[in-house]
Amino acid sequence: MEKQNERDTCCERPRMEDCLSKKIEITVSEAEKRTGRNAMNMQETYTAYLIETRAVESQNEGQCSPVDSLWRRYSEFELLRNYLLVIYPHIVVPPLPEKRADFVWHKLSADNMDPDFVERRRIGLENFLLRVASHPVLCQDNIFYSFLTQEGGWKEMVNETGFQLKADSRLKALNATFRVKNPDKRFTELKHYSDELQSVISHLLRVRARVADRLYGVYKVHGNYGRVFSEWSAIEKEMGDGLQSAGHHMDVYAASIDDILEEEEHYADQLKEYLFYAEALRAVCRKHELMQYDLEMAAQDLTSKKQQCEELATGTVRTFSLKGMTSKLFGQETPEQREAKIKVLEEQIQEGEEQLKSKNLEGRDFVKSAWADIERFKEQKNHDLKEALISYAVMQISMCKKGIQVWTNAKECFSKM
């Protein structure tokens, strides 16, 4: 009955207006560097993030609702996500931002305490919370709500759920991947797609990092024009003012690359989110493989027990077995012994049939719920990546226009000489 209730909960599709994001405003407003002692009683430096929440309803009524706030470490965000992965295996759980910087160009620090990196991570953590709060199922989880509103005792509350005991081992998942006999074609294709998506976005981010490196050099070299024009202006009377002005435009152009590449990092982080989403897709596929493997093992075990029961009832052994060898060596069992074994096997068969039926139903419910969420994710992905790529293209066009404008201004300066 408990499993049936769980299935009913999983299959329900909450209305969008019930999402937590419609009821409270969520922001990760600041990051703070702290020093403390870890579980080994060793001193460590870490970053804490301030989560602020405010009720939306009172704002709509014209009232200024109070802001609730609490601090969380990155490791607590990780604990929350691990909990969501285990409790909602049929859902593509939103990823966290990277723990350490990757795909960086040479001027960016890979240090996880670097202020610019911490700021980007702050934005990513806020995005993670907003993703969960707007998900029709995840947003209703009590542990998630407590993460936002209850600072003390939250970790104990999570651990009391016992979610770690429900987590599938990596070895078991790997075993299922290679031994499942009848994989679902849709999940196999989805797993392949997630691998390809991760590969494509990784290549795109590497190309972008190389372009950023070269672009930075090209812009900064323009500063040399400014220096040369300035030096040249000092030895010219009629041409001096024009050269000095042109040099100034070149200096401004050279300095603008820092803001441009900082804006580019925002788009790179949007791509990185879907790089990590690829692993979330694979997690759903792995869970389905595990369920399919358990189903096949249950069916195989049931078939084996039915065969044993038939052999005992008829007194024939169809395949080579240890039982057949012992019968030949030590003689046949008595009718009473056979009847007792048949009775035990019949009970096991009945139990096995019920388990198989339950696993079949559980598997169908998983596929139904998982595929509904995968379709939701696909719509979200297509919308987000389209917007990100368009915005990136607009930014590149704007950057090129600024370059044209700089040289247009320089041309006017030269014309006035």
XYZ file of C-alpha atoms in Angstrom:
417
model
C 0.000 0.000 0.000
C 2.892 2.326 0.837
C 4.482 1.742 -2.580
C 1.144 2.382 -4.258
C 0.908 5.744 -2.454
C 4.435 6.595 -3.589
C 3.504 5.760 -7.187
C 0.368 7.860 -6.997
C 2.427 10.796 -5.705
C 4.990 10.397 -8.483
C 2.393 10.264 -11.220
C 0.453 13.292 -10.091
C 1.123 16.394 -12.180
C 0.850 19.449 -9.897
C -0.430 22.618 -11.435
C 2.112 25.313 -12.355
C 0.438 27.840 -10.066
C 1.191 25.513 -7.123
C 4.949 25.892 -7.652
C 6.889 27.383 -4.764
C 8.426 29.998 -7.076
C 4.943 31.505 -7.454
C 4.570 31.849 -3.681
C 7.966 33.068 -2.462
C 10.833 35.092 -3.879
C 14.174 33.305 -3.578
C 17.578 34.984 -3.902
C 21.141 34.092 -3.010
C 22.084 37.676 -2.257
C 25.714 37.489 -1.147
C 28.713 35.283 -0.469
C 31.004 35.475 2.534
C 34.428 33.948 3.116
C 34.615 32.184 6.478
C 37.044 30.151 8.559
C 36.031 27.275 10.789
C 36.798 23.707 11.808
C 35.713 20.681 9.806
C 34.643 17.206 10.988
C 38.320 16.281 11.517
C 38.725 19.339 13.788
C 41.081 20.911 11.242
C 40.840 24.574 10.324
C 39.432 25.279 6.885
C 38.386 28.254 4.790
C 35.071 28.073 3.003
C 32.407 30.271 1.406
C 28.920 30.685 2.880
C 25.981 31.960 0.831
C 23.104 34.068 2.125
C 19.679 32.774 1.019
C 16.838 35.276 1.311
C 13.152 34.439 0.923
C 10.107 36.701 0.870
C 6.407 35.854 0.494
C 4.954 36.986 -2.844
C 1.299 37.195 -1.718
C 1.805 40.093 0.692
C 3.688 42.045 -1.989
C 0.767 41.618 -4.380
C -1.506 43.036 -1.679
C 0.686 46.123 -1.387
C 2.317 45.078 1.886
C 6.052 44.872 2.438
C 6.624 41.322 3.665
C 9.624 40.610 5.914
C 12.682 38.925 4.453
C 13.795 35.621 5.995
C 17.464 34.797 5.577
C 19.946 32.057 6.415
C 23.463 30.987 5.440
C 24.353 27.786 3.606
C 27.635 26.229 2.503
C 28.148 24.701 -0.942
C 28.350 21.255 0.709
C 24.792 21.748 2.016
C 23.588 22.482 -1.517
C 25.297 19.217 -2.537
C 23.524 17.331 0.252
C 20.168 18.746 -0.875
C 20.743 17.721 -4.481
C 21.927 14.211 -3.529
C 18.741 13.820 -1.491
C 16.591 14.933 -4.460
C 18.405 12.519 -6.800
C 17.647 9.556 -4.537
C 14.073 10.446 -3.588
C 13.034 11.493 -7.128
C 14.960 9.117 -9.451
C 12.446 9.692 -12.283
C 13.196 13.429 -12.416
C 15.955 15.302 -14.264
C 17.211 17.078 -11.145
C 18.728 20.536 -11.864
C 22.533 20.585 -11.536
C 24.665 22.693 -9.222
C 27.245 25.130 -10.597
C 30.781 23.791 -10.780
C 32.758 23.429 -7.565
C 35.979 24.492 -9.268
C 36.340 26.557 -12.410
C 36.698 24.675 -15.685
C 37.016 25.749 -19.332
C 38.657 29.021 -18.242
C 40.735 31.308 -20.440
C 44.133 32.366 -19.111
C 43.081 35.628 -17.411
C 40.492 33.851 -15.242
C 41.491 32.227 -11.967
C 40.677 28.545 -11.371
C 40.852 29.174 -7.606
C 37.493 28.411 -5.988
C 38.060 31.306 -3.574
C 38.592 33.845 -6.355
C 35.996 36.662 -5.916
C 34.870 36.563 -9.568
C 34.430 32.789 -9.460
C 32.558 32.974 -6.129
C 30.228 35.592 -7.619
C 29.488 33.405 -10.651
C 28.878 30.457 -8.357
C 26.507 32.585 -6.246
C 24.464 33.279 -9.376
C 24.547 29.571 -10.262
C 23.353 28.511 -6.808
C 20.480 30.980 -7.013
C 19.589 29.584 -10.419
C 19.632 26.044 -8.957
C 17.187 27.032 -6.191
C 14.905 28.772 -8.697
C 14.958 25.696 -10.961
C 13.914 23.439 -8.072
C 11.312 25.934 -6.804
C 9.700 26.114 -10.253
C 9.696 22.341 -10.838
C 6.133 21.002 -10.487
C 7.221 18.068 -8.277
C 10.468 19.069 -6.555
C 9.038 22.379 -5.356
C 6.630 20.563 -3.049
C 9.300 18.677 -1.142
C 9.359 19.503 2.587
C 13.131 19.015 2.890
C 13.668 21.587 0.128
C 11.349 24.053 1.845
C 13.219 23.527 5.132
C 16.507 24.137 3.316
C 15.209 27.605 2.440
C 13.653 28.444 5.791
C 15.230 26.424 8.623
C 18.907 27.047 9.386
C 19.378 24.898 12.483
C 18.871 21.135 12.414
C 18.366 20.912 8.659
C 21.174 18.382 8.098
C 19.784 16.129 10.823
C 16.346 16.336 9.194
C 17.782 15.213 5.840
C 19.760 12.352 7.357
C 16.695 11.162 9.281
C 14.975 10.457 5.943
C 17.479 7.627 5.471
C 17.926 8.571 1.813
C 21.562 7.356 1.828
C 20.343 3.787 2.425
C 18.165 4.026 -0.707
C 21.023 5.231 -2.902
C 22.112 2.728 -5.560
C 25.758 1.728 -5.499
C 27.925 2.602 -8.504
C 28.982 -1.041 -8.840
C 25.369 -2.202 -8.971
C 24.571 0.435 -11.607
C 27.572 -0.604 -13.702
C 26.567 -4.260 -13.394
C 23.032 -3.460 -14.568
C 24.353 -1.499 -17.562
C 26.291 -4.472 -18.911
C 23.957 -7.304 -17.906
C 20.461 -6.010 -18.675
C 19.075 -8.121 -21.542
C 16.114 -6.067 -22.753
C 16.959 -2.364 -22.411
C 14.301 0.194 -23.325
C 15.300 1.664 -26.682
C 14.086 5.147 -25.677
C 16.329 5.272 -22.608
C 19.276 3.842 -24.542
C 18.892 6.602 -27.140
C 18.492 9.227 -24.402
C 21.693 8.034 -22.723
C 23.524 8.277 -26.038
C 22.072 11.751 -26.625
C 23.227 12.946 -23.187
C 26.771 11.734 -23.980
C 26.705 13.568 -27.309
C 25.253 16.731 -25.736
C 27.983 16.761 -23.104
C 30.652 16.254 -25.771
C 29.313 19.026 -28.032
C 28.987 21.584 -25.220
C 32.468 20.684 -23.913
C 33.946 21.361 -27.362
C 31.969 24.607 -27.646
C 33.273 25.829 -24.273
C 36.866 24.950 -25.208
C 36.542 26.848 -28.505
C 35.043 29.817 -26.663
C 37.950 29.814 -24.150
C 40.520 29.788 -26.998
C 38.690 32.598 -28.810
C 38.545 34.616 -25.568
C 42.310 34.216 -25.121
C 43.056 35.454 -28.645
C 40.431 38.193 -28.526
C 41.903 39.494 -25.283
C 45.310 39.703 -26.949
C 43.952 41.455 -30.057
C 42.117 44.096 -27.996
C 45.037 44.747 -25.676
C 47.421 45.114 -28.639
C 45.209 47.995 -29.779
C 46.520 49.782 -26.691
C 49.855 49.921 -28.524
C 48.185 52.051 -31.195
C 47.184 54.460 -28.435
C 50.733 54.638 -27.070
C 52.312 55.092 -30.527
C 49.774 57.774 -31.604
C 50.355 59.599 -28.313
C 54.142 59.548 -28.768
C 53.779 60.608 -32.393
C 51.482 63.520 -31.449
C 54.274 64.965 -29.297
C 56.474 65.648 -32.347
C 53.743 66.990 -34.640
C 52.204 70.465 -34.531
C 49.414 70.357 -37.116
C 48.723 66.618 -36.730
C 49.214 66.401 -32.955
C 45.616 66.889 -31.769
C 44.203 64.383 -34.263
C 46.768 61.742 -33.366
C 46.234 62.308 -29.630
C 42.437 61.905 -30.018
C 42.814 58.779 -32.153
C 45.138 57.324 -29.518
C 42.535 57.986 -26.846
C 39.901 56.019 -28.828
C 42.341 53.113 -29.160
C 42.982 53.099 -25.395
C 39.228 52.984 -24.693
C 38.839 50.137 -27.193
C 41.670 48.137 -25.587
C 40.193 48.568 -22.102
C 36.684 47.493 -23.160
C 37.626 43.819 -23.579
C 37.554 43.181 -19.817
C 33.827 44.021 -19.570
C 33.094 42.142 -22.798
C 34.693 38.906 -21.611
C 33.089 39.251 -18.198
C 29.708 39.347 -19.939
C 30.747 36.345 -22.026
C 31.329 34.333 -18.846
C 27.611 34.679 -18.095
C 26.753 32.918 -21.364
C 29.485 30.313 -20.770
C 27.900 29.512 -17.386
C 24.521 29.014 -19.084
C 26.127 26.448 -21.390
C 27.880 24.799 -18.452
C 24.537 24.289 -16.739
C 23.437 22.069 -19.637
C 26.821 20.372 -19.663
C 25.965 19.228 -16.113
C 22.326 18.559 -17.028
C 23.649 15.811 -19.323
C 24.764 13.865 -16.247
C 21.320 14.382 -14.674
C 19.771 12.780 -17.774
C 22.146 9.828 -17.491
C 21.166 9.390 -13.825
C 17.535 8.828 -14.876
C 18.669 6.328 -17.535
C 20.855 4.459 -15.035
C 17.951 4.163 -12.597
C 15.768 2.704 -15.337
C 18.510 0.185 -16.213
C 18.679 -0.862 -12.553
C 14.921 -1.341 -12.356
C 14.911 -3.318 -15.622
C 17.799 -5.473 -14.367
C 15.987 -6.190 -11.065
C 12.851 -7.079 -13.036
C 14.764 -9.508 -15.270
C 16.494 -11.113 -12.274
C 13.134 -11.542 -10.528
C 11.631 -13.135 -13.665
C 14.647 -15.434 -14.024
C 14.448 -16.497 -10.381
C 10.703 -17.189 -10.713
C 11.267 -19.323 -13.827
C 13.962 -21.286 -12.012
C 11.704 -22.004 -9.027
C 8.840 -23.122 -11.279
C 11.201 -25.523 -13.031
C 12.406 -26.914 -9.687
C 8.807 -27.409 -8.566
C 7.930 -29.219 -11.804
C 10.969 -31.475 -11.515
C 10.063 -32.417 -7.960
C 6.446 -33.091 -8.905
C 7.290 -35.272 -11.940
C 10.529 -36.744 -10.645
C 12.423 -35.725 -13.816
C 15.448 -33.428 -14.089
C 15.581 -31.597 -17.431
C 18.966 -29.945 -16.991
C 22.214 -30.869 -15.318
C 22.099 -29.781 -11.677
C 23.642 -30.407 -8.294
C 20.267 -31.805 -7.175
C 20.357 -34.420 -9.938
C 23.890 -35.489 -9.012
C 23.079 -35.822 -5.295
C 20.004 -37.910 -6.134
C 22.156 -40.346 -8.065
C 24.811 -40.501 -5.355
C 22.609 -40.687 -2.249
C 19.319 -41.990 -3.583
C 15.918 -40.473 -4.225
C 14.077 -38.301 -1.689
C 11.107 -39.716 0.175
C 7.613 -38.614 -0.920
C 7.268 -36.651 2.324
C 10.500 -34.763 1.659
C 9.398 -33.982 -1.886
C 5.996 -32.757 -0.713
C 7.614 -30.481 1.878
C 9.975 -29.001 -0.733
C 7.154 -28.554 -3.241
C 5.108 -26.709 -0.627
C 8.006 -24.346 0.151
C 8.620 -23.744 -3.558
C 4.925 -23.078 -4.222
C 4.934 -20.419 -1.494
C 8.096 -18.892 -2.964
C 6.555 -18.958 -6.448
C 3.431 -17.177 -5.231
C 5.568 -14.569 -3.482
C 7.785 -14.249 -6.581
C 4.779 -13.719 -8.849
C 3.522 -10.950 -6.585
C 6.964 -9.328 -6.533
C 7.244 -9.578 -10.312
C 3.820 -8.001 -10.731
C 4.799 -5.201 -8.333
C 8.114 -4.600 -10.135
C 6.343 -4.510 -13.504
C 3.868 -1.929 -12.213
C 6.645 0.077 -10.572
C 8.624 0.016 -13.820
C 5.669 1.212 -15.903
C 4.998 4.041 -13.443
C 8.678 5.023 -13.520
C 8.738 5.148 -17.325
C 5.543 7.203 -17.429
C 6.753 9.713 -14.822
C 10.323 9.867 -16.153
C 9.263 10.426 -19.742
C 6.860 13.195 -18.727
C 9.705 14.982 -16.945
C 12.137 14.371 -19.811
C 9.672 16.023 -22.210
C 9.389 18.965 -19.785
C 13.191 19.164 -19.651
C 13.505 19.110 -23.454
C 11.178 22.111 -23.775
C 13.148 23.966 -21.111
C 16.497 23.085 -22.754
C 15.414 24.152 -26.226
C 14.094 27.475 -24.909
C 17.114 28.236 -22.694
C 19.831 27.323 -25.191
C 18.066 29.179 -28.003
C 17.872 32.332 -25.839
C 21.498 31.974 -24.704
C 22.856 31.528 -28.247
C 20.797 34.429 -29.613
C 21.959 36.686 -26.763
C 25.556 35.620 -27.355
C 25.240 36.432 -31.060
C 23.709 39.847 -30.251
C 26.602 40.531 -27.885
C 29.134 39.631 -30.607
C 27.352 41.916 -33.093
C 27.404 44.747 -30.536
C 31.095 44.155 -29.926
C 31.833 44.335 -33.659
C 29.793 47.542 -33.979
C 31.848 49.105 -31.169
C 35.004 48.167 -33.055
C 33.652 49.783 -36.222
C 32.711 52.872 -34.212
C 36.228 53.159 -32.747
C 37.822 53.111 -36.186
C 35.137 55.489 -37.516
C 36.058 57.928 -34.724
C 39.758 57.446 -35.478
C 39.061 58.186 -39.153
C 37.328 61.445 -38.194
C 40.311 62.382 -36.024
C 42.676 61.745 -38.920
C 40.434 63.750 -41.294
C 40.702 66.842 -39.053
C 44.494 66.848 -39.081
